[in-house]
Amino acid sequence: MVDLAATFEENAMEASAMVWRCERSPLALRKAVGLAAHKARGIVLSEPEFLGESLIAGLRGLAGFIPRPDDDQLATADAGVTEAFAGVASTGSVCVALGRPLVSATSLLMPLNIVLLARERIVARPRDLFDPDCLKGEGLKRNLVFITGPSATADMGPLVHGVHGPHRLLVLLLE
Amino acid sequence: MAETEQKPAGVGVHVDRPRDVANKSDKDRLLRAIRMTLDIESLTVRANTQHFNRGRYRAVAELPDYDALKDQARQIKEKSIANLPELIQILKSSIRAHGGHVFVATTAEDACRYILDVCHWRAAKLVVKGKSITSEEIRLNHILERDGIEVVESDLAEFILQLADEQPSHFLAPALHYSRERITALFKRKFKTDLALDTGEELTRFARERLRDKFLYADVGITGANLIAADTGTLMLVESEGNIRLASFLPPVHIAIAGIEKIIPTRQEMVPFLDLLSASAVGQKMSVYTSFLSPPLTDPPFALPGKPSKPREFHLVLIDNGRMQMREDPVFKEALNCIRCGACLNSCANFQTVGGHAFGGETYSGGIGGSWEAGTSKLENARFSELCTGCTRCVNQCPVRIDIPWLNENLAQRLNQKELSATLRSAMGSVTGAAPEDRSAPIAKIFFGNYHYFAKWGTRFSSISNLISGDAKKRHTDPEGEVKETVSPARLVMERWLGLDHRRALPAFPKQTLVQAARQLAVPSSKGRDTKVVIFADVFTNYGMANRGVATIEVLRALGADVVISESVPEGRAALSQGMIATAKQHARRAALELDSHVSDGRDIVVVEPSSLSMLRRDFSHLLDSKERFERFRSRAFEPVEYVVRMLAKSGRTPQQVFDISKSKVGYRLFFHAHCQQKTIGCEEPTLALFRELGFDVVTSNVECCGMAGSFGYKKDFYDLSMAVGADLFGQIVQQDRNGGARQLVASGTSCTEQLHAGFDRSVVHPMEILASLLEIQESTAKLEEEDKELESDVASLKRGRKEESKS
């Protein structure tokens, strides 16, 4: 039996993402996000869809949390917290479903993107998300972005992370 | 003046700017572009393309179902192109159902006009663009800027090119020809800044800071699309930087521009491309961002202070601009399958050396670029496709299995036919037997395409022809006692009329052809020899390197094969390489006819020259009349060492039982360079495996091609490029030599051998020549004769026994 979480972790790190394993409790999550974004002047949270409000609620109390950010705040915040629709083991990608408020912004505009990924939502290959039987076939209907590491370019000579998108991508793998 | 950090041109020497030589409808601009890129861009292009190429080899090796994915992707694309008109209608409905707008532009002008109108309706002042090669094709920036709209390229490579006013040199990495140092110089000059910009991070930060506000305040975002699903109107957008996501998310108006060939039936059918695209393009399991969007997005658009909030709007501009005509063309329809991954560019030795500013036109580049440039502008603009040598290294790398060399051979044919026919050419074509359709080709092409004709006469009068074509340079002492070199008049004439560069040593014509030499060999009895072989006396071996063919015959006979030799007839390789397809068909049919009786006799075909073998295994599919005819020869044609390995396996003997490595006259350390087409048809591995099993220490090159590529390196127009490509191979040999001394050079291809001779004053042998030297021929022959005698005596005693039985 292949350990999808372990494969995901290995491939995500190969793609220059950071992966922290985190207990699925409000306290552990709050601690992990707080640690990752400890110097952040502004933290923005996208509206949760899969993990449940009770797990996320604690994040709203973090220092620097912006409850209802206007666009100016979005453009200048330091960290965005995004919930993942799925993870892909073979590529180390997180898959984000767009549509809910602030999902696009938190996964794109801030230098640090923290993605919350539930272990049971990791699939083996990207193609699995296009299977009507996988995750209720939502992958075939939704606007999705597969994110594999922080934004990058090799156009300026050597590979540089942090171009127009986040400089750092941290995946909190919720056990 | 272009930036010239890598290799400064001499003072006063004119250096072309890439834009000056972007359109290569005349040959002079192509040659100037080659000089420009070799002087300025080559080192960086080489480093970057080879980096991508290595990454791709690694990434596709990790895809467990790579070949199946390629088949799926190919089928989806073929089906999509076949049903394109219907898919366009379905897509229109899907996009409109989401509240988006669709415009199908017949021409580039139509597309630009529509986009300009959208910008006018929305009072757009600032447009931010993601990377889109299609927008380059329609010259969109120019049209928008002429109307006073600020257009900002946000992809960092496009940002560099916009500053430098250059066209892309690669589909995927448009500024791949820019080194970090050149970017620093460009930024400092354009932005008049003293900021430290000496690292990739500093340059990236500098660009990002200038671009972020543009995104936030842009009125319109323009992107391309990698694929579009008709059933849902979903765009597949692949990128690394995040600028395409920003351009589709931040501004209120999103315009996506795509060629109609990007449409596929369903979103689910995007799946094989998910795996294939990133692996083939950048050698990654997946690019940083792969988006599946059915716009318009539901998130409200950004509204910063001072920027009024506007509703989201989405426009899809589908571009025909010649594609429907390409779809009707039996050959160029093939190019519509392209998914623009760039794998063919990165695996092409010529492209690795000069990039798309020489091997490319105003928009499209590389081997596949010629068909696109011809299809979307005009045929003459595809003249750069002459840099496709037909080495075929791109063929196996293409994730949708496009036969790119075949496209370029057809382009060459159409360009040949556009030439004004002249009496001399026509006469030369007639004398050499070129097909009437090919007689308007330039004289040099008629010469190279009918090489068998000249080789036959050259060999017949070898002492005279070798005298004429021999030493290109004559030394003489001038009245002041200084030794000077002049080019021989004969070589000057050949250079002027046949395009043969005088710097290239020409192979000597042998006194005896392979066919003549083979007929003088002692022929062992065919009794007991079940394996029957015909050696195809290809033109290059027959008239150039007969000893390789003789060695092959000796080895196969020693292994117990019944070997005969065919007549030497051209099989079409030479003609095909010059775009003389009608002539190539004649030659292929003639070769097939020559081999027919041998195959009917149960013989396998062994071909010494890899490019000739590749004709039988690959190109005959285009040249013979039916698939059955092609299959008849494909399935029975073998490379010599490949065949030796098969015979050993069949007989159950080990290589050591046949070949004695202690007899080696070339030592035990070999440097083996496989021919490019040999690699494509999978015939490199048997040689490596057999020699290693015999105990040789074999290293091999990892270059895609040596640069000679048949006649390419002989041509005066391309000699410098050929040698620049060869430099990689030469460098690898020198590197290996440093580690333990010089190795014996081994090459399977005739032209590779000539290229190695140009780089090294050392012998180059064919693998079969080494194997022949390891045979104990006399013992083998004696043993075979002994076996024959035993067999005869057995048969005789059997007959006697039967007679006695019948008497009793």
Coordinates of N, CA, C and O in Angstrom, one line a residue, chain B residues 677-781:
Chain B
Q677 N 20.0 9.3 -36.2 CA 18.8 8.5 -36.7 C 18.9 7.0 -36.1 O 17.9 6.4 -35.9
Q678 N 20.1 6.6 -35.9 CA 20.3 5.3 -35.2 C 19.6 5.3 -33.8 O 19.0 4.3 -33.4
K679 N 19.8 6.4 -33.1 CA 19.2 6.5 -31.8 C 17.7 6.6 -31.9 O 17.0 6.0 -31.0
T680 N 17.2 7.3 -32.8 CA 15.7 7.4 -33.0 C 15.1 6.1 -33.2 O 14.0 5.8 -32.7
I681 N 15.7 5.2 -34.0 CA 15.1 4.0 -34.3 C 15.5 2.9 -33.3 O 15.3 1.7 -33.4
G682 N 16.2 3.3 -32.2 CA 16.5 2.4 -31.1 C 17.6 1.5 -31.3 O 17.6 0.4 -30.8
C683 N 18.6 1.9 -32.1 CA 19.7 0.9 -32.5 C 21.0 1.3 -31.8 O 22.1 0.9 -32.3
E684 N 21.0 2.2 -30.8 CA 22.3 2.5 -30.2 C 22.6 1.5 -29.1 O 23.7 1.0 -28.9
E685 N 21.6 1.0 -28.4 CA 21.7 0.2 -27.2 C 22.4 -1.1 -27.5 O 23.3 -1.5 -26.8
P686 N 22.1 -1.8 -28.6 CA 22.7 -3.1 -28.9 C 24.3 -3.0 -28.9 O 25.0 -3.9 -28.4
T687 N 24.7 -2.0 -29.6 CA 26.2 -1.8 -29.7 C 26.8 -1.6 -28.3 O 27.8 -2.2 -28.0
L688 N 26.2 -0.7 -27.6 CA 26.8 -0.4 -26.2 C 26.8 -1.7 -25.4 O 27.8 -2.1 -24.8
A689 N 25.7 -2.4 -25.5 CA 25.5 -3.6 -24.6 C 26.5 -4.7 -25.0 O 27.2 -5.3 -24.2
L690 N 26.6 -4.9 -26.3 CA 27.5 -6.0 -26.8 C 29.0 -5.7 -26.5 O 29.7 -6.6 -25.9
F691 N 29.4 -4.5 -26.7 CA 30.8 -4.2 -26.4 C 31.1 -4.2 -25.0 O 32.2 -4.6 -24.5
R692 N 30.2 -3.8 -24.2 CA 30.4 -3.8 -22.7 C 30.4 -5.3 -22.2 O 31.2 -5.6 -21.4
E693 N 29.6 -6.1 -22.8 CA 29.6 -7.5 -22.4 C 30.9 -8.2 -22.8 O 31.3 -9.1 -22.1
L694 N 31.4 -7.7 -23.9 CA 32.7 -8.3 -24.4 C 33.9 -7.9 -23.5 O 34.9 -8.5 -23.5
G695 N 33.6 -6.9 -22.7 CA 34.7 -6.4 -21.8 C 35.3 -5.1 -22.1 O 36.3 -4.7 -21.5
F696 N 34.8 -4.4 -23.2 CA 35.3 -3.1 -23.5 C 34.8 -2.1 -22.5 O 33.7 -2.2 -22.0
D697 N 35.7 -1.1 -22.3 CA 35.3 0.1 -21.5 C 34.7 1.1 -22.5 O 35.5 1.8 -23.2
V698 N 33.4 1.2 -22.6 CA 32.8 2.1 -23.6 C 32.1 3.3 -22.9 O 31.3 3.1 -22.0
V699 N 32.5 4.5 -23.4 CA 31.7 5.7 -23.0 C 31.0 6.2 -24.3 O 31.5 5.9 -25.4
T700 N 30.0 6.9 -24.1 CA 29.3 7.4 -25.3 C 28.9 8.9 -25.1 O 29.0 9.4 -24.0
S701 N 28.6 9.5 -26.2 CA 28.3 11.0 -26.1 C 26.8 11.1 -25.8 O 26.1 10.2 -26.0
N702 N 26.4 12.2 -25.2 CA 25.0 12.4 -25.0 C 24.5 13.6 -25.9 O 23.4 14.1 -25.7
V703 N 25.3 13.9 -27.0 CA 24.8 14.9 -27.9 C 23.7 14.3 -28.8 O 23.7 13.1 -29.0
E704 N 22.8 15.2 -29.2 CA 21.7 14.7 -30.0 C 22.1 14.4 -31.4 O 21.6 13.5 -32.1
C705 N 23.1 15.2 -31.9 CA 23.6 15.0 -33.3 C 25.0 15.6 -33.3 O 25.3 16.5 -32.6
C706 N 25.8 15.1 -34.2 CA 27.2 15.5 -34.3 C 27.3 16.9 -35.0 O 28.3 17.5 -35.0
G707 N 26.3 17.2 -35.8 CA 26.3 18.5 -36.5 C 26.5 18.3 -38.0 O 26.3 19.2 -38.8
M708 N 27.0 17.1 -38.4 CA 27.2 16.9 -39.8 C 25.9 16.6 -40.5 O 25.6 17.3 -41.5
A709 N 25.2 15.7 -39.9 CA 23.8 15.5 -40.4 C 23.7 15.3 -41.9 O 23.1 16.1 -42.6
G710 N 24.4 14.3 -42.4 CA 24.4 14.0 -43.8 C 25.1 15.1 -44.6 O 26.3 15.3 -44.3
S711 N 24.4 15.8 -45.5 CA 25.1 16.7 -46.3 C 25.2 18.1 -45.7 O 25.9 19.0 -46.1
F712 N 24.4 18.3 -44.6 CA 24.3 19.6 -44.0 C 25.6 20.3 -43.7 O 25.9 21.4 -44.0
G713 N 26.5 19.5 -43.1 CA 27.8 20.1 -42.7 C 28.8 20.4 -43.8 O 29.8 21.0 -43.6
Y714 N 28.5 19.8 -45.0 CA 29.3 20.1 -46.1 C 29.0 21.4 -46.8 O 29.8 21.9 -47.6
K715 N 27.8 21.9 -46.5 CA 27.4 23.1 -47.2 C 28.0 24.4 -46.7 O 28.1 24.6 -45.5
K716 N 28.4 25.2 -47.7 CA 29.2 26.4 -47.3 C 28.3 27.3 -46.4 O 28.8 28.0 -45.5
D717 N 27.0 27.3 -46.6 CA 26.1 28.1 -45.8 C 26.0 27.7 -44.4 O 25.8 28.5 -43.5
F718 N 26.3 26.4 -44.1 CA 26.0 25.9 -42.8 C 27.3 25.3 -42.1 O 27.2 24.7 -41.1
Y719 N 28.4 25.5 -42.8 CA 29.7 24.9 -42.2 C 29.9 25.4 -40.8 O 30.2 24.6 -39.9
D720 N 29.9 26.7 -40.6 CA 30.2 27.2 -39.3 C 29.2 26.7 -38.2 O 29.6 26.3 -37.1
L721 N 28.0 26.6 -38.6 CA 27.0 26.1 -37.6 C 27.2 24.6 -37.3 O 27.2 24.2 -36.2
S722 N 27.6 23.9 -38.4 CA 27.8 22.5 -38.2 C 29.0 22.3 -37.3 O 28.9 21.4 -36.4
M723 N 30.0 23.0 -37.4 CA 31.2 22.9 -36.5 C 30.9 23.4 -35.1 O 31.4 22.8 -34.2
A724 N 30.0 24.4 -35.0 CA 29.6 24.8 -33.7 C 28.8 23.8 -33.0 O 29.0 23.5 -31.8
V725 N 28.0 23.1 -33.7 CA 27.2 22.0 -33.1 C 28.2 20.8 -32.7 O 28.1 20.3 -31.6
G726 N 29.1 20.6 -33.6 CA 30.1 19.5 -33.4 C 31.0 19.8 -32.1 O 31.5 18.8 -31.5
A727 N 31.1 21.0 -31.8 CA 32.0 21.4 -30.6 C 31.6 20.7 -29.3 O 32.4 20.3 -28.5
D728 N 30.3 20.4 -29.2 CA 29.8 19.7 -28.0 C 30.4 18.3 -27.9 O 30.9 17.8 -26.9
L729 N 30.3 17.6 -29.1 CA 30.8 16.3 -29.2 C 32.3 16.2 -29.0 O 32.9 15.4 -28.2
F730 N 33.0 17.2 -29.7 CA 34.4 17.3 -29.5 C 34.8 17.5 -28.1 O 35.8 16.9 -27.6
G731 N 34.1 18.3 -27.4 CA 34.4 18.7 -26.0 C 34.3 17.4 -25.1 O 35.1 17.2 -24.2
Q732 N 33.2 16.6 -25.4 CA 33.0 15.4 -24.6 C 34.1 14.4 -24.8 O 34.6 13.7 -23.9
I733 N 34.6 14.4 -26.0 CA 35.7 13.4 -26.3 C 37.0 13.9 -25.6 O 37.7 13.1 -25.0
V734 N 37.3 15.2 -25.7 CA 38.5 15.7 -25.0 C 38.4 15.4 -23.5 O 39.3 15.0 -22.9
Q735 N 37.2 15.7 -23.0 CA 37.0 15.5 -21.6 C 37.3 14.0 -21.2 O 37.9 13.7 -20.2
Q736 N 36.8 13.1 -22.0 CA 37.0 11.7 -21.7 C 38.5 11.3 -21.9 O 39.0 10.5 -21.1
D737 N 39.1 11.9 -22.9 CA 40.6 11.6 -23.1 C 41.4 12.0 -21.9 O 42.4 11.4 -21.6
R738 N 41.0 13.1 -21.2 CA 41.7 13.6 -20.1 C 41.8 12.6 -19.0 O 42.6 12.6 -18.1
N739 N 40.8 11.7 -19.0 CA 40.6 10.8 -17.9 C 41.1 9.4 -18.4 O 40.4 8.5 -18.7
G740 N 42.5 9.3 -18.4 CA 43.0 8.0 -18.8 C 43.6 7.8 -20.2 O 43.9 6.7 -20.6
G741 N 43.7 8.9 -20.9 CA 44.2 8.8 -22.3 C 43.2 8.7 -23.4 O 42.0 8.5 -23.1
A742 N 43.7 8.8 -24.6 CA 42.8 8.8 -25.7 C 42.1 7.5 -25.9 O 42.7 6.4 -25.7
R743 N 40.8 7.6 -26.2 CA 40.0 6.4 -26.5 C 39.9 6.2 -28.0 O 40.0 7.2 -28.8
Q744 N 39.7 5.0 -28.4 CA 39.4 4.7 -29.8 C 38.1 5.3 -30.2 O 37.1 5.0 -29.5
L745 N 38.0 6.1 -31.2 CA 36.7 6.7 -31.6 C 36.0 5.6 -32.5 O 36.5 5.1 -33.4
V746 N 34.7 5.5 -32.2 CA 33.9 4.5 -32.9 C 32.6 5.2 -33.3 O 31.9 5.9 -32.5
A747 N 32.2 5.1 -34.6 CA 31.0 5.7 -35.0 C 30.3 4.8 -36.1 O 31.0 4.2 -36.8
S748 N 29.0 4.8 -36.0 CA 28.3 4.0 -37.0 C 27.9 4.7 -38.2 O 27.7 4.1 -39.3
G749 N 27.8 6.0 -38.2 CA 27.4 6.8 -39.3 C 28.5 7.3 -40.2 O 29.6 7.7 -39.7
T750 N 28.3 7.4 -41.5 CA 29.3 7.9 -42.4 C 29.6 9.3 -42.1 O 30.8 9.7 -42.0
S751 N 28.6 10.1 -42.0 CA 28.8 11.6 -41.9 C 29.3 11.9 -40.5 O 30.1 12.8 -40.3
C752 N 28.9 11.1 -39.5 CA 29.5 11.3 -38.1 C 31.0 11.1 -38.1 O 31.8 11.8 -37.5
T753 N 31.4 10.1 -38.9 CA 32.8 9.7 -39.0 C 33.6 10.9 -39.6 O 34.6 11.3 -39.2
E754 N 33.0 11.5 -40.7 CA 33.6 12.7 -41.3 C 33.7 13.8 -40.3 O 34.7 14.6 -40.3
Q755 N 32.7 14.0 -39.5 CA 32.7 15.1 -38.6 C 33.8 14.9 -37.5 O 34.5 15.8 -37.1
L756 N 33.9 13.6 -37.1 CA 34.9 13.3 -36.1 C 36.3 13.5 -36.7 O 37.2 14.0 -36.0
H757 N 36.5 13.2 -38.0 CA 37.7 13.5 -38.6 C 38.0 15.0 -38.7 O 39.2 15.4 -38.6
A758 N 37.0 15.8 -38.8 CA 37.2 17.2 -38.8 C 37.7 17.7 -37.5 O 38.4 18.7 -37.4
G759 N 37.3 17.0 -36.4 CA 37.7 17.5 -35.1 C 39.0 16.9 -34.6 O 39.7 17.4 -33.7
F760 N 39.3 15.7 -35.0 CA 40.4 14.9 -34.5 C 41.2 14.2 -35.6 O 40.6 13.7 -36.5
D761 N 42.5 14.3 -35.5 CA 43.4 13.6 -36.4 C 43.6 12.2 -35.9 O 44.7 11.8 -35.6
R762 N 42.5 11.4 -35.9 CA 42.6 10.1 -35.3 C 41.7 9.1 -36.1 O 40.8 9.6 -36.8
S763 N 42.0 7.9 -36.0 CA 41.2 6.9 -36.8 C 39.8 6.8 -36.1 O 39.6 7.0 -34.9
V764 N 38.8 6.6 -37.0 CA 37.4 6.4 -36.5 C 37.0 5.1 -37.1 O 37.0 4.9 -38.3
V765 N 36.6 4.1 -36.3 CA 36.2 2.8 -36.9 C 34.7 2.6 -36.6 O 34.1 3.2 -35.7
H766 N 34.2 1.7 -37.4 CA 32.8 1.2 -37.3 C 32.8 0.1 -36.3 O 33.7 -0.7 -36.3
P767 N 31.7 -0.1 -35.5 CA 31.7 -1.2 -34.6 C 31.9 -2.6 -35.2 O 32.6 -3.5 -34.7
M768 N 31.4 -2.7 -36.5 CA 31.6 -4.0 -37.2 C 33.0 -4.3 -37.5 O 33.4 -5.4 -37.6
E769 N 33.8 -3.2 -37.8 CA 35.2 -3.4 -38.1 C 35.9 -3.9 -36.8 O 36.8 -4.8 -37.0
I770 N 35.5 -3.5 -35.7 CA 36.2 -4.0 -34.5 C 35.8 -5.5 -34.3 O 36.6 -6.3 -34.0
L771 N 34.5 -5.7 -34.5 CA 34.0 -7.1 -34.3 C 34.7 -8.1 -35.3 O 35.1 -9.2 -34.9
A772 N 34.9 -7.6 -36.5 CA 35.5 -8.5 -37.5 C 36.9 -8.8 -37.1 O 37.4 -9.9 -37.3
S773 N 37.6 -7.8 -36.4 CA 39.0 -8.0 -36.1 C 39.1 -9.0 -34.9 O 40.1 -9.5 -34.6
L774 N 38.0 -9.2 -34.2 CA 38.0 -10.1 -33.0 C 37.6 -11.5 -33.4 O 37.7 -12.4 -32.5
L775 N 37.3 -11.7 -34.6 CA 36.9 -13.0 -35.1 C 38.1 -13.9 -35.3 O 39.1 -13.3 -35.8
E776 N 38.0 -15.2 -35.1 CA 39.0 -16.0 -35.6 C 38.5 -16.6 -36.9 O 38.0 -17.7 -37.0
I777 N 38.6 -15.7 -37.9 CA 38.0 -16.0 -39.2 C 38.4 -17.4 -39.7 O 37.5 -18.2 -40.1
Q778 N 39.7 -17.6 -39.8 CA 40.2 -18.8 -40.4 C 39.6 -20.0 -39.6 O 39.1 -21.0 -40.2
E779 N 39.7 -20.0 -38.3 CA 39.2 -21.1 -37.5 C 37.7 -21.2 -37.7 O 37.2 -22.3 -37.9
S780 N 37.0 -20.1 -37.8 CA 35.6 -20.1 -37.9 C 35.2 -20.8 -39.3 O 34.4 -21.6 -39.3
T781 N 35.9 -20.3 -40.3 CA 35.6 -20.8 -41.6 C 36.0 -22.3 -41.7 O 35.2 -23.1 -42.2

